[in-house]
Amino acid sequence: MASVDIRNVRKSFGTTEVLHGIDVSVPDQSFTVLVGPSGCGKSTLLRMIAGLEEISSGDIEIGGRVVNKMPPKQRDIAMVFQNYALYPHMKVFDNMAFSLKLAKVAPDLINRKVSEAAEVLNLTEYLDRYPRQLSGGQRQRVAMGRAIVRDPQVFLFDEPLSNLDAKLRVQMRTEIKELHQRLSSTSIYVTHDQIEAMTMADQIVVMRDGIIEQIGAPLELYDRPHNTFVAGFIGSPAMNIIQGRMRLEDGKASFQVNDEIEMPLDEARGVANGADVLLGVRPEHWTFTNGQAGVPLDVSVVEPTGADTLVVCKLDGHEVLASFKERYEFAPGERIRLTPSPGNIHLFDAATRERL
Amino acid sequence: MATTTEAEQVTPVGEDSSWYERLKHNRNWLGFLFMVPAAAILLVFLAYPLGLGVWLGFTDVKVGRPGQFVGFDNYAWLLEDDVFWLSVFNTFLYTVVASIFKFAIGLWLAVLLNRHMPFKSFLRAIVLLPFIVPTVLSALAFWWIYDSQDSVISWTLIEMGLIERPIDFLGDPNNARASVIVANIWRGIPFVAITLLAGLQTISPSLYEAATIDGANEWQRFWRITLPLLTPIIAVVMTFSVLFTFTDFQLIWVMTRGGPINATHLMATLSYQRAIIGGSLGEGAAIATAMIPFLLAAILFSYFGLQRRKWQQGGVDD
């Protein structure tokens, strides 16, 4: 097993730079997820680690060796592709044995390794089938089996679950995580799905437009997002970001939505009186006050899901989402009052959109 | 067959409905009616000439004189005809050598054209040129290239000081064979190259990436990914290529008319010469008919040997 260090890595296609200096350290045995909207460069970064794309500048180290110029097969990595990339003309066994055959491993050792991997992945009875004869989930497992048999230092996953249906995706998510816990191999996983990132990762790298927005443990990103992008990207439904102004009076800080609506704050966090700020509250952090205190909101839609009740409201013309564990029955048009639960108010600078 | 039952339910076939009404709603009759035009064209322009040709092969019809049924006389005659056997040998030589080269060069070109390079679509268009030029025209061009006095090849080699006298391309039997084969290869490559290129483009690039990560070098990727995945298309394209080459006529007829001393006579050209020029329709037809078993064998070989791959079919076919 090995750690992966990415230092000031840049990538240009022609004159267009798509990665603008990426620094990530992937600790040994960790499960690191690169997440971001499409076009943020996460797949490109993964392919550079794999050796499928050249590195324009910077260094990538795997297990302490700089691999910039090393061909993929010497990097001791295995990769699982989004479309599985199974060889259609080879049976499952040969798909999994391909890399070992190329490495001229002894046939009985190949047999043993493949059957071990097949055992782990519940593929034993399918070894004699062609990929076309398998279901999506089984193909996905073959793709992982192909990676496992090589016993690589680093596993790379490129959106491996995006071709599966929702139910299977949840199931495979668990399987991949279990597999990682069993093999405790360093894994780098690319996805655009923040739920996948949150549920699987030890460390999440949030990327946007070729730069890193924040690196941290899942709950760290959830609790203390560095900027409004991370705040909006991590967590579902997304955090409410409300525009307003800081008001300091008699040593007390409050957030002013407009002349009438005001929310008390614990502290000013160094913001001057009258400064434009953005206030972030996650939908699940609203409390229904049932009285006169709190922010007045007009209910527009109520969406009960069973587990929670999602309420879409209007605040000064802007949409605000609230999610409750309780089964409130609000009527559309009703005015309700909510307060953010203490300690769960995020403040961002209106200009830089950075956390205050 | 849901549609059948539906149609039957919608239209009650009563005794008073006319035969036209009944036909109009009968699925089988309608299907038959729709197939008639296509079947008629096939019968008149394909089956009838083929049948007539086979029949003529069993007669001694000459141009302008009705003949009689002579059974296998024409074939017995051909069996002892050295020129016929020479044409069979030539046809096989021509087909085998030209097909091998067309395949090898065509595949090589296809792999090259499949790469990222500048002016890709322009180069692909250029490769098609030999295919676009009418055969007779390209045959005439080759005729000039192979001219015994003014050949551009001879001229170049003489200027370079490599040879002293012009090469007699079409006058010497072996030179002539090689020359017509080269012309046929030149003409046949675009078809092979472009079709294989289309096949190559159906292979997902991620397979090559997966193989690269699995440790395959360029040769291993070609032998273990490209070639096996291309076999179905290779089978089809080479079957067609072999059929076209085996039955080739235009190139030879324009360039050599089968000469010198029948050295480049193919079965097709010999058949034409005997039947139309020589007037022995029966004998010419027999030569043409003799090609059928070979062509059938080529088709069956590709169909059973190459085309049907288990991995191409879904479901359970164990």
PDB file of C-alpha atoms in Angstrom, chain B residues 83-96 98 177 180-181 184 243-253 256-259 262-274 284 287-288 291:
ATOM      1  CA  VAL B  83      -6.353 -23.044 -70.802  1.00  0.00           C
ATOM      2  CA  PHE B  84      -9.333 -23.571 -68.504  1.00  0.00           C
ATOM      3  CA  TRP B  85      -7.110 -25.039 -65.789  1.00  0.00           C
ATOM      4  CA  LEU B  86      -4.630 -22.208 -66.292  1.00  0.00           C
ATOM      5  CA  SER B  87      -7.466 -19.724 -65.767  1.00  0.00           C
ATOM      6  CA  VAL B  88      -8.503 -21.554 -62.589  1.00  0.00           C
ATOM      7  CA  PHE B  89      -4.925 -21.370 -61.336  1.00  0.00           C
ATOM      8  CA  ASN B  90      -4.702 -17.684 -62.289  1.00  0.00           C
ATOM      9  CA  THR B  91      -7.983 -16.911 -60.580  1.00  0.00           C
ATOM     10  CA  PHE B  92      -6.830 -18.533 -57.357  1.00  0.00           C
ATOM     11  CA  LEU B  93      -3.409 -16.894 -57.497  1.00  0.00           C
ATOM     12  CA  TYR B  94      -5.008 -13.538 -58.241  1.00  0.00           C
ATOM     13  CA  THR B  95      -7.586 -13.869 -55.468  1.00  0.00           C
ATOM     14  CA  VAL B  96      -5.334 -15.265 -52.753  1.00  0.00           C
ATOM     15  CA  ALA B  98      -4.449  -9.819 -53.846  1.00  0.00           C
ATOM     16  CA  ARG B 177       0.443 -11.530 -63.324  1.00  0.00           C
ATOM     17  CA  VAL B 180      -2.540  -6.979 -62.636  1.00  0.00           C
ATOM     18  CA  ILE B 181      -2.433  -8.149 -59.007  1.00  0.00           C
ATOM     19  CA  ASN B 184      -6.236  -4.968 -58.174  1.00  0.00           C
ATOM     20  CA  LEU B 243     -15.928 -12.440 -54.043  1.00  0.00           C
ATOM     21  CA  PHE B 244     -15.129  -9.232 -55.929  1.00  0.00           C
ATOM     22  CA  THR B 245     -11.593 -10.366 -56.691  1.00  0.00           C
ATOM     23  CA  PHE B 246     -12.597 -13.867 -57.737  1.00  0.00           C
ATOM     24  CA  THR B 247     -15.131 -12.509 -60.219  1.00  0.00           C
ATOM     25  CA  ASP B 248     -12.971  -9.600 -61.421  1.00  0.00           C
ATOM     26  CA  PHE B 249     -13.237  -8.846 -65.098  1.00  0.00           C
ATOM     27  CA  GLN B 250     -12.858  -5.154 -65.983  1.00  0.00           C
ATOM     28  CA  LEU B 251      -9.284  -4.592 -64.820  1.00  0.00           C
ATOM     29  CA  ILE B 252      -7.919  -7.624 -66.635  1.00  0.00           C
ATOM     30  CA  TRP B 253      -9.917  -7.072 -69.786  1.00  0.00           C
ATOM     31  CA  THR B 256      -4.246  -7.524 -70.824  1.00  0.00           C
ATOM     32  CA  ARG B 257      -7.338  -9.236 -72.273  1.00  0.00           C
ATOM     33  CA  GLY B 258      -6.040 -12.336 -70.552  1.00  0.00           C
ATOM     34  CA  GLY B 259      -2.636 -12.263 -72.272  1.00  0.00           C
ATOM     35  CA  ASN B 262      -3.369 -16.605 -71.358  1.00  0.00           C
ATOM     36  CA  ALA B 263      -1.117 -15.874 -68.379  1.00  0.00           C
ATOM     37  CA  THR B 264      -3.606 -13.449 -66.837  1.00  0.00           C
ATOM     38  CA  HIS B 265      -6.840 -15.093 -67.974  1.00  0.00           C
ATOM     39  CA  LEU B 266      -9.229 -15.384 -65.087  1.00  0.00           C
ATOM     40  CA  MET B 267     -12.303 -17.602 -65.206  1.00  0.00           C
ATOM     41  CA  ALA B 268     -14.462 -14.533 -65.790  1.00  0.00           C
ATOM     42  CA  THR B 269     -12.401 -13.231 -68.684  1.00  0.00           C
ATOM     43  CA  LEU B 270     -12.049 -16.675 -70.239  1.00  0.00           C
ATOM     44  CA  SER B 271     -15.792 -17.189 -69.997  1.00  0.00           C
ATOM     45  CA  TYR B 272     -16.421 -13.863 -71.721  1.00  0.00           C
ATOM     46  CA  GLN B 273     -13.863 -14.595 -74.392  1.00  0.00           C
ATOM     47  CA  ARG B 274     -15.270 -18.045 -75.192  1.00  0.00           C
ATOM     48  CA  GLY B 284     -18.591 -19.875 -71.707  1.00  0.00           C
ATOM     49  CA  ILE B 287     -16.867 -21.822 -67.216  1.00  0.00           C
ATOM     50  CA  ALA B 288     -18.910 -19.187 -65.409  1.00  0.00           C
ATOM     51  CA  MET B 291     -17.070 -20.471 -60.427  1.00  0.00           C
TER      52      MET B 291
END
